[in-house]
PDB file of C-alpha atoms and ligand atoms in Angstrom:
ATOM      1  CA  MET D 220     -14.566 -20.174   0.763  1.00 59.00           C
ATOM      2  CA  THR D 221     -14.204 -16.867   2.551  1.00 76.00           C
ATOM      3  CA  ASP D 222     -14.744 -13.520   0.948  1.00 94.00           C
ATOM      4  CA  LEU D 223     -11.233 -12.265   1.681  1.00 98.00           C
ATOM      5  CA  TYR D 224      -9.335 -10.493  -1.083  1.00 98.00           C
ATOM      6  CA  GLN D 225      -5.948  -8.860  -1.211  1.00 97.00           C
ATOM      7  CA  LEU D 226      -5.125  -6.087  -3.630  1.00 98.00           C
ATOM      8  CA  VAL D 227      -1.639  -4.866  -4.219  1.00 96.00           C
ATOM      9  CA  TYR D 228      -0.879  -1.745  -6.279  1.00 96.00           C
ATOM     10  CA  CYS D 229       1.830   0.706  -6.805  1.00 93.00           C
ATOM     11  CA  SER D 230       1.630   4.326  -8.019  1.00 94.00           C
ATOM     12  CA  ARG D 231       3.807   7.329  -8.702  1.00 93.00           C
ATOM     13  CA  ASN D 232       4.022   9.707  -5.761  1.00 93.00           C
ATOM     14  CA  THR D 233       3.221  13.225  -7.017  1.00 95.00           C
ATOM     15  CA  ILE D 234       3.068  15.014  -3.633  1.00 93.00           C
ATOM     16  CA  SER D 235       6.492  16.710  -3.820  1.00 86.00           C
ATOM     17  CA  GLU D 236       5.834  17.682  -7.431  1.00 88.00           C
ATOM     18  CA  GLN D 237       2.767  19.584  -6.234  1.00 86.00           C
ATOM     19  CA  GLY D 238       4.907  21.492  -3.756  1.00 87.00           C
ATOM     20  CA  ASP D 239       3.436  19.867  -0.693  1.00 87.00           C
ATOM     21  CA  ASN D 240       5.327  18.599   2.344  1.00 90.00           C
ATOM     22  CA  LEU D 241       5.697  14.857   1.910  1.00 89.00           C
ATOM     23  CA  ALA D 242       5.791  13.879   5.549  1.00 88.00           C
ATOM     24  CA  GLU D 243       2.662  15.947   6.370  1.00 92.00           C
ATOM     25  CA  ALA D 244       0.803  14.737   3.384  1.00 94.00           C
ATOM     26  CA  VAL D 245       1.543  11.092   4.041  1.00 92.00           C
ATOM     27  CA  SER D 246       0.523  11.453   7.678  1.00 92.00           C
ATOM     28  CA  ALA D 247      -2.847  12.973   6.567  1.00 95.00           C
ATOM     29  CA  ILE D 248      -3.367  10.060   4.120  1.00 96.00           C
ATOM     30  CA  LEU D 249      -2.635   7.615   6.896  1.00 94.00           C
ATOM     31  CA  ALA D 250      -5.027   9.233   9.314  1.00 95.00           C
ATOM     32  CA  THR D 251      -7.875   9.113   6.771  1.00 97.00           C
ATOM     33  CA  ALA D 252      -6.962   5.558   5.765  1.00 97.00           C
ATOM     34  CA  ARG D 253      -7.030   4.295   9.279  1.00 96.00           C
ATOM     35  CA  HIS D 254     -10.336   5.960  10.082  1.00 97.00           C
ATOM     36  CA  ASN D 255     -12.124   4.724   6.957  1.00 98.00           C
ATOM     37  CA  ASN D 256     -10.578   1.241   6.821  1.00 97.00           C
ATOM     38  CA  ARG D 257     -11.452   0.472  10.397  1.00 97.00           C
ATOM     39  CA  GLN D 258     -15.082   1.135   9.563  1.00 97.00           C
ATOM     40  CA  ALA D 259     -14.943  -0.871   6.362  1.00 97.00           C
ATOM     41  CA  GLY D 260     -13.202  -3.928   7.754  1.00 97.00           C
ATOM     42  CA  VAL D 261     -10.158  -3.237   5.536  1.00 98.00           C
ATOM     43  CA  THR D 262      -6.617  -3.850   6.733  1.00 97.00           C
ATOM     44  CA  GLY D 263      -3.295  -3.381   4.875  1.00 96.00           C
ATOM     45  CA  ALA D 264      -0.006  -1.631   4.701  1.00 95.00           C
ATOM     46  CA  LEU D 265       1.419   1.442   2.952  1.00 94.00           C
ATOM     47  CA  LEU D 266       4.996   2.078   1.901  1.00 89.00           C
ATOM     48  CA  PHE D 267       6.284   5.191   0.232  1.00 86.00           C
ATOM     49  CA  THR D 268       9.428   6.576  -1.252  1.00 84.00           C
ATOM     50  CA  ARG D 269       9.940  10.035  -2.836  1.00 83.00           C
ATOM     51  CA  SER D 270       8.932   8.467  -6.128  1.00 85.00           C
ATOM     52  CA  TRP D 271       6.480   5.636  -5.362  1.00 88.00           C
ATOM     53  CA  PHE D 272       3.666   4.408  -3.220  1.00 92.00           C
ATOM     54  CA  ALA D 273       2.986   0.722  -2.754  1.00 92.00           C
ATOM     55  CA  GLN D 274      -0.024  -0.425  -0.781  1.00 95.00           C
ATOM     56  CA  VAL D 275      -1.780  -3.711   0.146  1.00 97.00           C
ATOM     57  CA  LEU D 276      -5.497  -3.580   0.837  1.00 98.00           C
ATOM     58  CA  GLU D 277      -7.264  -6.595   2.222  1.00 98.00           C
ATOM     59  CA  GLY D 278     -10.768  -7.437   3.344  1.00 98.00           C
ATOM     60  CA  PRO D 279     -14.165  -8.373   1.885  1.00 98.00           C
ATOM     61  CA  ARG D 280     -14.131  -7.949  -1.844  1.00 98.00           C
ATOM     62  CA  ASP D 281     -16.713  -5.140  -1.996  1.00 98.00           C
ATOM     63  CA  ALA D 282     -14.951  -3.134   0.767  1.00 98.00           C
ATOM     64  CA  VAL D 283     -11.522  -3.469  -0.953  1.00 98.00           C
ATOM     65  CA  GLU D 284     -12.981  -2.422  -4.284  1.00 98.00           C
ATOM     66  CA  ALA D 285     -14.889   0.551  -2.903  1.00 98.00           C
ATOM     67  CA  THR D 286     -11.713   1.737  -1.017  1.00 98.00           C
ATOM     68  CA  PHE D 287      -9.519   1.281  -4.057  1.00 98.00           C
ATOM     69  CA  GLU D 288     -12.002   3.243  -6.267  1.00 98.00           C
ATOM     70  CA  ARG D 289     -11.584   6.276  -3.989  1.00 98.00           C
ATOM     71  CA  ILE D 290      -7.823   5.884  -3.736  1.00 98.00           C
ATOM     72  CA  GLN D 291      -7.406   5.474  -7.539  1.00 97.00           C
ATOM     73  CA  SER D 292      -8.829   8.922  -8.254  1.00 96.00           C
ATOM     74  CA  ASP D 293      -6.749  10.704  -5.631  1.00 97.00           C
ATOM     75  CA  MET D 294      -4.574  13.490  -7.131  1.00 96.00           C
ATOM     76  CA  ARG D 295      -1.721  12.895  -4.689  1.00 96.00           C
ATOM     77  CA  HIS D 296      -0.547  10.040  -6.892  1.00 97.00           C
ATOM     78  CA  GLY D 297      -0.696   8.916 -10.512  1.00 96.00           C
ATOM     79  CA  ASP D 298      -0.090   5.939 -12.795  1.00 93.00           C
ATOM     80  CA  VAL D 299      -1.893   3.701 -10.321  1.00 96.00           C
ATOM     81  CA  THR D 300      -1.104   0.114 -11.386  1.00 93.00           C
ATOM     82  CA  VAL D 301      -2.826  -2.932  -9.887  1.00 94.00           C
ATOM     83  CA  LEU D 302      -0.183  -5.579  -9.443  1.00 93.00           C
ATOM     84  CA  SER D 303      -2.445  -8.308  -8.098  1.00 94.00           C
ATOM     85  CA  PHE D 304      -5.988  -8.792  -6.839  1.00 96.00           C
ATOM     86  CA  LEU D 305      -6.420 -12.291  -5.474  1.00 95.00           C
ATOM     87  CA  ALA D 306      -8.504 -14.270  -2.987  1.00 97.00           C
ATOM     88  CA  ALA D 307      -6.511 -14.868   0.154  1.00 96.00           C
ATOM     89  CA  GLU D 308      -6.658 -17.539   2.842  1.00 96.00           C
ATOM     90  CA  GLN D 309      -5.842 -15.088   5.631  1.00 96.00           C
ATOM     91  CA  ARG D 310      -4.871 -11.448   6.140  1.00 97.00           C
ATOM     92  CA  SER D 311      -1.230 -10.492   6.108  1.00 95.00           C
ATOM     93  CA  PHE D 312      -1.838  -7.418   8.304  1.00 95.00           C
ATOM     94  CA  PRO D 313      -4.758  -8.488  10.539  1.00 94.00           C
ATOM     95  CA  ASN D 314      -3.926  -6.000  13.289  1.00 91.00           C
ATOM     96  CA  TRP D 315      -3.442  -2.944  11.106  1.00 90.00           C
ATOM     97  CA  SER D 316      -6.186  -0.705   9.682  1.00 89.00           C
ATOM     98  CA  MET D 317      -3.161   0.606   7.715  1.00 89.00           C
ATOM     99  CA  ALA D 318       0.346  -0.428   8.706  1.00 86.00           C
ATOM    100  CA  PHE D 319       2.960   2.170   7.754  1.00 80.00           C
ATOM    101  CA  ALA D 320       6.495   1.442   6.888  1.00 72.00           C
ATOM    102  CA  GLY D 321       7.607   4.846   8.131  1.00 64.00           C
ATOM    103  CA  GLU D 322      10.410   6.772   6.496  1.00 63.00           C
ATOM    104  CA  PRO D 323      11.602   4.463   3.801  1.00 65.00           C
ATOM    105  CA  THR D 324      14.925   2.799   4.554  1.00 69.00           C
ATOM    106  CA  GLU D 325      17.550   2.799   1.819  1.00 74.00           C
ATOM    107  CA  ALA D 326      17.090  -0.934   1.459  1.00 71.00           C
ATOM    108  CA  ALA D 327      13.304  -0.653   1.106  1.00 70.00           C
ATOM    109  CA  THR D 328      13.652   2.229  -1.412  1.00 75.00           C
ATOM    110  CA  GLN D 329      16.048   0.163  -3.484  1.00 77.00           C
ATOM    111  CA  ALA D 330      13.798  -2.879  -3.231  1.00 75.00           C
ATOM    112  CA  LEU D 331      10.768  -0.975  -4.286  1.00 75.00           C
ATOM    113  CA  ASP D 332      12.512   0.839  -7.155  1.00 76.00           C
ATOM    114  CA  HIS D 333      13.465  -2.627  -8.305  1.00 75.00           C
ATOM    115  CA  LEU D 334       9.949  -4.145  -7.828  1.00 75.00           C
ATOM    116  CA  VAL D 335       8.022  -1.433  -9.660  1.00 76.00           C
ATOM    117  CA  PRO D 336       7.283  -3.187 -12.958  1.00 69.00           C
ATOM    118  CA  ARG D 337       8.754  -1.803 -16.090  1.00 69.00           C
ATOM    119  CA  SER D 338       6.476  -3.895 -18.318  1.00 67.00           C
ATOM    120  CA  SER D 339       2.865  -4.749 -18.122  1.00 70.00           C
ATOM    121  CA  GLY D 340       2.571  -8.510 -18.630  1.00 77.00           C
ATOM    122  CA  VAL D 341       0.212 -10.243 -16.175  1.00 80.00           C
ATOM    123  CA  GLU D 342       2.958 -12.469 -14.885  1.00 81.00           C
ATOM    124  CA  THR D 343       5.316  -9.549 -14.347  1.00 83.00           C
ATOM    125  CA  LEU D 344       2.688  -7.654 -12.462  1.00 86.00           C
ATOM    126  CA  THR D 345       1.696 -10.605 -10.301  1.00 87.00           C
ATOM    127  CA  ALA D 346       5.331 -11.345  -9.447  1.00 87.00           C
ATOM    128  CA  ALA D 347       5.833  -7.674  -8.556  1.00 87.00           C
ATOM    129  CA  GLY D 348       2.666  -7.792  -6.385  1.00 90.00           C
ATOM    130  CA  HIS D 349       4.031 -10.783  -4.544  1.00 90.00           C
ATOM    131  CA  GLY D 350       7.363  -8.954  -4.099  1.00 89.00           C
ATOM    132  CA  VAL D 351       5.720  -5.843  -2.740  1.00 89.00           C
ATOM    133  CA  LEU D 352       3.606  -7.909  -0.302  1.00 92.00           C
ATOM    134  CA  ARG D 353       6.717  -9.777   1.015  1.00 91.00           C
ATOM    135  CA  LEU D 354       8.574  -6.447   1.292  1.00 88.00           C
ATOM    136  CA  LEU D 355       5.771  -4.774   3.232  1.00 88.00           C
ATOM    137  CA  GLU D 356       5.484  -7.749   5.577  1.00 89.00           C
ATOM    138  CA  ARG D 357       9.211  -7.601   6.211  1.00 86.00           C
ATOM    139  CA  VAL D 358       9.417  -3.814   6.597  1.00 81.00           C
ATOM    140  CA  THR D 359       6.396  -3.551   8.894  1.00 79.00           C
ATOM    141  CA  ARG D 360       7.728  -6.409  11.052  1.00 73.00           C
ATOM    142  CA  ASP D 361      11.070  -4.520  11.344  1.00 68.00           C
ATOM    143  CA  GLU D 362       9.161  -1.378  12.396  1.00 64.00           C
ATOM    144  CA  ASP D 363       7.278  -3.371  15.076  1.00 60.00           C
ATOM    145  CA  THR D 364      10.524  -4.617  16.401  1.00 55.00           C
ATOM    146  CA  ARG D 365      12.030  -1.161  16.444  1.00 54.00           C
ATOM    147  CA  VAL D 366       9.051   0.470  18.154  1.00 48.00           C
ATOM    148  CA  SER D 367       8.888  -2.178  20.871  1.00 42.00           C
ATOM    149  CA  ALA D 368      12.657  -2.543  21.339  1.00 38.00           C
TER     150      ALA D 368
HETATM  151  C1  LIG H  12      -1.267   6.434  -1.557  1.00 60.86           C
HETATM  152  C2  LIG H  12      -2.640   6.620  -0.937  1.00 60.86           C
HETATM  153  C3  LIG H  12      -3.175   5.667  -0.107  1.00 60.86           C
HETATM  154  C4  LIG H  12      -4.456   5.818   0.454  1.00 60.86           C
HETATM  155  N1  LIG H  12      -4.965   4.786   1.203  1.00 60.86           N
HETATM  156  C5  LIG H  12      -6.220   4.917   1.709  1.00 60.86           C
HETATM  157  C6  LIG H  12      -6.810   3.857   2.361  1.00 60.86           C
HETATM  158  O1  LIG H  12      -6.187   2.842   2.679  1.00 60.86           O
HETATM  159  N2  LIG H  12      -8.106   4.000   2.791  1.00 60.86           N
HETATM  160  C7  LIG H  12      -8.851   5.128   2.567  1.00 60.86           C
HETATM  161  O2  LIG H  12      -9.978   5.251   2.965  1.00 60.86           O
HETATM  162  N3  LIG H  12      -8.301   6.162   1.874  1.00 60.86           N
HETATM  163  C8  LIG H  12      -7.005   6.094   1.466  1.00 60.86           C
HETATM  164  N4  LIG H  12      -6.449   7.159   0.747  1.00 60.86           N
HETATM  165  C9  LIG H  12      -7.219   8.418   0.656  1.00 60.86           C
HETATM  166  C10 LIG H  12      -8.269   8.369  -0.455  1.00 60.86           C
HETATM  167  O3  LIG H  12      -7.686   8.494  -1.711  1.00 60.86           O
HETATM  168  C11 LIG H  12      -9.362   9.426  -0.219  1.00 60.86           C
HETATM  169  O4  LIG H  12      -8.771  10.677  -0.135  1.00 60.86           O
HETATM  170  C12 LIG H  12     -10.085   9.164   1.019  1.00 60.86           C
HETATM  171  O5  LIG H  12     -10.490   7.809   1.136  1.00 60.86           O
HETATM  172  C13 LIG H  12     -11.365  10.026   1.117  1.00 60.86           C
HETATM  173  O6  LIG H  12     -11.895   9.855   2.336  1.00 60.86           O
HETATM  174  P1  LIG H  12     -13.017  10.820   2.938  1.00 60.86           P
HETATM  175  O7  LIG H  12     -14.080  10.846   2.008  1.00 60.86           O
HETATM  176  O8  LIG H  12     -13.334  10.217   4.313  1.00 60.86           O
HETATM  177  O9  LIG H  12     -12.277  12.155   3.113  1.00 60.86           O
HETATM  178  C14 LIG H  12      -5.161   7.007   0.165  1.00 60.86           C
HETATM  179  C15 LIG H  12      -4.620   8.007  -0.635  1.00 60.86           C
HETATM  180  C16 LIG H  12      -3.332   7.824  -1.214  1.00 60.86           C
HETATM  181  C17 LIG H  12      -2.762   8.897  -2.119  1.00 60.86           C
END
Protein backbone atom coordinates (compact mmCIF):
# COMPACT_ATOMS: atom_id res chain seq x y z
CA MET A 1 0.00 0.00 0.00
CA THR A 2 1.63 3.24 -1.09
CA ASP A 3 1.30 6.50 0.78
CA LEU A 4 -0.28 8.36 -2.11
CA TYR A 5 -3.27 10.58 -1.48
CA GLN A 6 -5.32 12.82 -3.68
CA LEU A 7 -7.22 15.80 -2.30
CA VAL A 8 -9.77 17.72 -4.37
CA TYR A 9 -11.25 20.98 -3.15
CA CYS A 10 -13.09 23.95 -4.51
CA SER A 11 -13.27 27.48 -3.15
CA ARG A 12 -14.72 30.87 -3.91
CA ASN A 13 -12.29 33.12 -5.77
CA THR A 14 -12.17 36.46 -3.91
CA ILE A 15 -9.29 38.05 -5.85
CA SER A 16 -11.39 40.38 -8.03
CA GLU A 17 -13.51 41.39 -5.01
CA GLN A 18 -10.31 42.56 -3.34
CA GLY A 19 -9.59 44.77 -6.36
CA ASP A 20 -6.56 42.80 -7.52
CA ASN A 21 -5.76 41.81 -11.09
CA LEU A 22 -6.93 38.23 -11.52
CA ALA A 23 -4.40 37.11 -14.14
CA GLU A 24 -1.47 38.53 -12.19
CA ALA A 25 -2.66 37.09 -8.90
CA VAL A 26 -3.20 33.62 -10.37
CA SER A 27 0.21 33.70 -11.99
CA ALA A 28 1.80 34.56 -8.62
CA ILE A 29 -0.10 31.71 -6.94
CA LEU A 30 1.11 29.33 -9.62
CA ALA A 31 4.75 30.35 -9.26
CA THR A 32 4.65 29.79 -5.48
CA ALA A 33 2.75 26.53 -5.89
CA ARG A 34 5.23 25.12 -8.39
CA HIS A 35 8.21 26.10 -6.27
CA ASN A 36 6.85 24.67 -3.02
CA ASN A 37 5.20 21.58 -4.50
CA ARG A 38 8.34 20.50 -6.32
CA GLN A 39 10.19 20.47 -3.01
CA ALA A 40 7.38 18.68 -1.18
CA GLY A 41 6.81 15.94 -3.78
CA VAL A 42 3.30 17.28 -4.43
CA THR A 43 1.77 17.35 -7.91
CA GLY A 44 -1.66 18.47 -9.07
CA ALA A 45 -3.73 20.83 -11.15
CA LEU A 46 -5.46 24.17 -10.67
CA LEU A 47 -8.44 25.57 -12.51
CA PHE A 48 -10.04 28.93 -11.94
CA THR A 49 -12.99 30.93 -13.12
CA ARG A 50 -13.96 34.45 -12.05
CA SER A 51 -15.98 32.87 -9.26
CA TRP A 52 -14.26 29.62 -8.31
CA PHE A 53 -11.03 27.76 -7.82
CA ALA A 54 -10.79 24.00 -8.08
CA GLN A 55 -7.57 22.20 -7.29
CA VAL A 56 -6.24 18.67 -7.07
CA LEU A 57 -3.27 18.04 -4.76
CA GLU A 58 -1.58 14.64 -4.78
CA GLY A 59 1.41 13.14 -3.03
CA PRO A 60 2.41 11.65 0.33
CA ARG A 61 -0.36 12.22 2.86
CA ASP A 62 1.70 14.46 5.17
CA ALA A 63 2.87 16.64 2.29
CA VAL A 64 -0.65 17.03 0.88
CA GLU A 65 -2.03 17.90 4.33
CA ALA A 66 0.71 20.45 5.07
CA THR A 67 0.23 22.10 1.66
CA PHE A 68 -3.53 22.21 2.04
CA GLU A 69 -3.25 23.71 5.56
CA ARG A 70 -1.39 26.67 4.07
CA ILE A 71 -3.73 27.02 1.10
CA GLN A 72 -6.82 26.86 3.28
CA SER A 73 -5.92 29.99 5.23
CA ASP A 74 -5.03 32.00 2.12
CA MET A 75 -7.09 35.21 1.91
CA ARG A 76 -7.29 35.09 -1.88
CA HIS A 77 -10.14 32.62 -1.64
CA GLY A 78 -12.89 31.64 0.77
CA ASP A 79 -15.45 28.92 1.52
CA VAL A 80 -12.77 26.29 0.94
CA THR A 81 -14.61 22.98 0.65
CA VAL A 82 -12.88 19.59 0.55
CA LEU A 83 -14.68 17.48 -2.02
CA SER A 84 -12.64 14.33 -1.57
CA PHE A 85 -9.48 13.11 0.13
CA LEU A 86 -8.71 9.56 -0.90
CA ALA A 87 -5.84 7.10 -1.21
CA ALA A 88 -4.89 6.78 -4.86
CA GLU A 89 -3.20 4.05 -6.89
CA GLN A 90 -1.35 6.51 -9.06
CA ARG A 91 -0.98 10.21 -9.68
CA SER A 92 -3.24 11.87 -12.24
CA PHE A 93 -0.72 14.68 -12.88
CA PRO A 94 2.67 12.99 -12.41
CA ASN A 95 4.55 15.50 -14.55
CA TRP A 96 3.12 18.67 -13.06
CA SER A 97 4.17 20.38 -9.84
CA MET A 98 0.97 22.29 -10.60
CA ALA A 99 -0.74 21.95 -13.96
CA PHE A 100 -2.72 24.99 -14.90
CA ALA A 101 -5.81 25.01 -17.02
CA GLY A 102 -5.09 28.54 -18.27
CA GLU A 103 -7.84 31.00 -19.01
CA PRO A 104 -10.99 29.07 -18.34
CA THR A 105 -12.84 28.10 -21.47
CA GLU A 106 -16.57 28.67 -21.58
CA ALA A 107 -17.12 24.91 -21.42
CA ALA A 108 -14.88 24.51 -18.37
CA THR A 109 -16.53 27.45 -16.64
CA GLN A 110 -19.95 25.98 -17.20
CA ALA A 111 -18.79 22.54 -16.12
CA LEU A 112 -17.24 23.92 -12.93
CA ASP A 113 -20.23 26.09 -12.10
CA HIS A 114 -22.28 22.95 -12.43
CA LEU A 115 -19.90 20.79 -10.37
CA VAL A 116 -19.53 23.08 -7.38
CA PRO A 117 -21.80 21.37 -4.89
CA ARG A 118 -24.88 23.17 -3.67
CA SER A 119 -25.35 20.77 -0.79
CA SER A 120 -22.95 19.19 1.64
CA GLY A 121 -23.77 15.47 1.78
CA VAL A 122 -20.67 13.27 1.64
CA GLU A 123 -21.86 11.51 -1.49
CA THR A 124 -22.54 14.80 -3.25
CA LEU A 125 -19.11 16.10 -2.35
CA THR A 126 -17.31 12.92 -3.41
CA ALA A 127 -19.16 12.90 -6.71
CA ALA A 128 -18.26 16.56 -7.25
CA GLY A 129 -14.61 15.75 -6.40
CA HIS A 130 -14.62 12.99 -8.98
CA GLY A 131 -16.15 15.35 -11.54
CA VAL A 132 -13.58 18.07 -10.84
CA LEU A 133 -10.75 15.55 -11.20
CA ARG A 134 -12.07 14.33 -14.56
CA LEU A 135 -12.61 17.92 -15.72
CA LEU A 136 -9.05 18.90 -14.78
CA GLU A 137 -7.59 15.82 -16.47
CA ARG A 138 -9.48 16.69 -19.62
CA VAL A 139 -8.76 20.42 -19.60
CA THR A 140 -5.05 20.03 -18.88
CA ARG A 141 -4.77 17.44 -21.64
CA ASP A 142 -6.44 19.89 -24.04
CA GLU A 143 -3.94 22.55 -22.95
CA ASP A 144 -1.02 20.17 -23.62
CA THR A 145 -2.35 19.51 -27.06
CA ARG A 146 -2.77 23.18 -27.76
CA VAL A 147 0.71 24.09 -26.55
CA SER A 148 2.44 21.37 -28.56
CA ALA A 149 0.25 21.72 -31.67
C1 LIG B 1 -6.24 28.76 -5.09
C2 LIG B 1 -4.87 28.67 -4.47
C3 LIG B 1 -4.06 27.58 -4.74
C4 LIG B 1 -2.79 27.46 -4.16
N1 LIG B 1 -2.04 26.35 -4.42
C5 LIG B 1 -0.86 26.19 -3.77
C6 LIG B 1 -0.10 25.00 -3.94
O1 LIG B 1 -0.47 24.08 -4.69
N2 LIG B 1 1.07 24.89 -3.26
C7 LIG B 1 1.54 25.88 -2.43
O2 LIG B 1 2.60 25.71 -1.83
N3 LIG B 1 0.84 27.02 -2.26
C8 LIG B 1 -0.33 27.20 -2.92
N4 LIG B 1 -1.05 28.36 -2.74
C9 LIG B 1 -0.43 29.46 -1.96
C10 LIG B 1 -0.57 29.23 -0.47
O3 LIG B 1 -1.86 29.57 -0.05
C11 LIG B 1 0.46 30.05 0.30
O4 LIG B 1 0.34 31.41 -0.04
C12 LIG B 1 1.86 29.61 -0.02
O5 LIG B 1 1.98 28.22 0.05
C13 LIG B 1 2.86 30.24 0.96
O6 LIG B 1 4.11 29.89 0.49
P1 LIG B 1 5.42 30.65 0.99
O7 LIG B 1 5.43 30.46 2.49
O8 LIG B 1 6.55 29.93 0.30
O9 LIG B 1 5.28 32.08 0.55
C14 LIG B 1 -2.32 28.50 -3.30
C15 LIG B 1 -3.15 29.60 -3.04
C16 LIG B 1 -4.40 29.69 -3.61
C17 LIG B 1 -5.28 30.88 -3.30
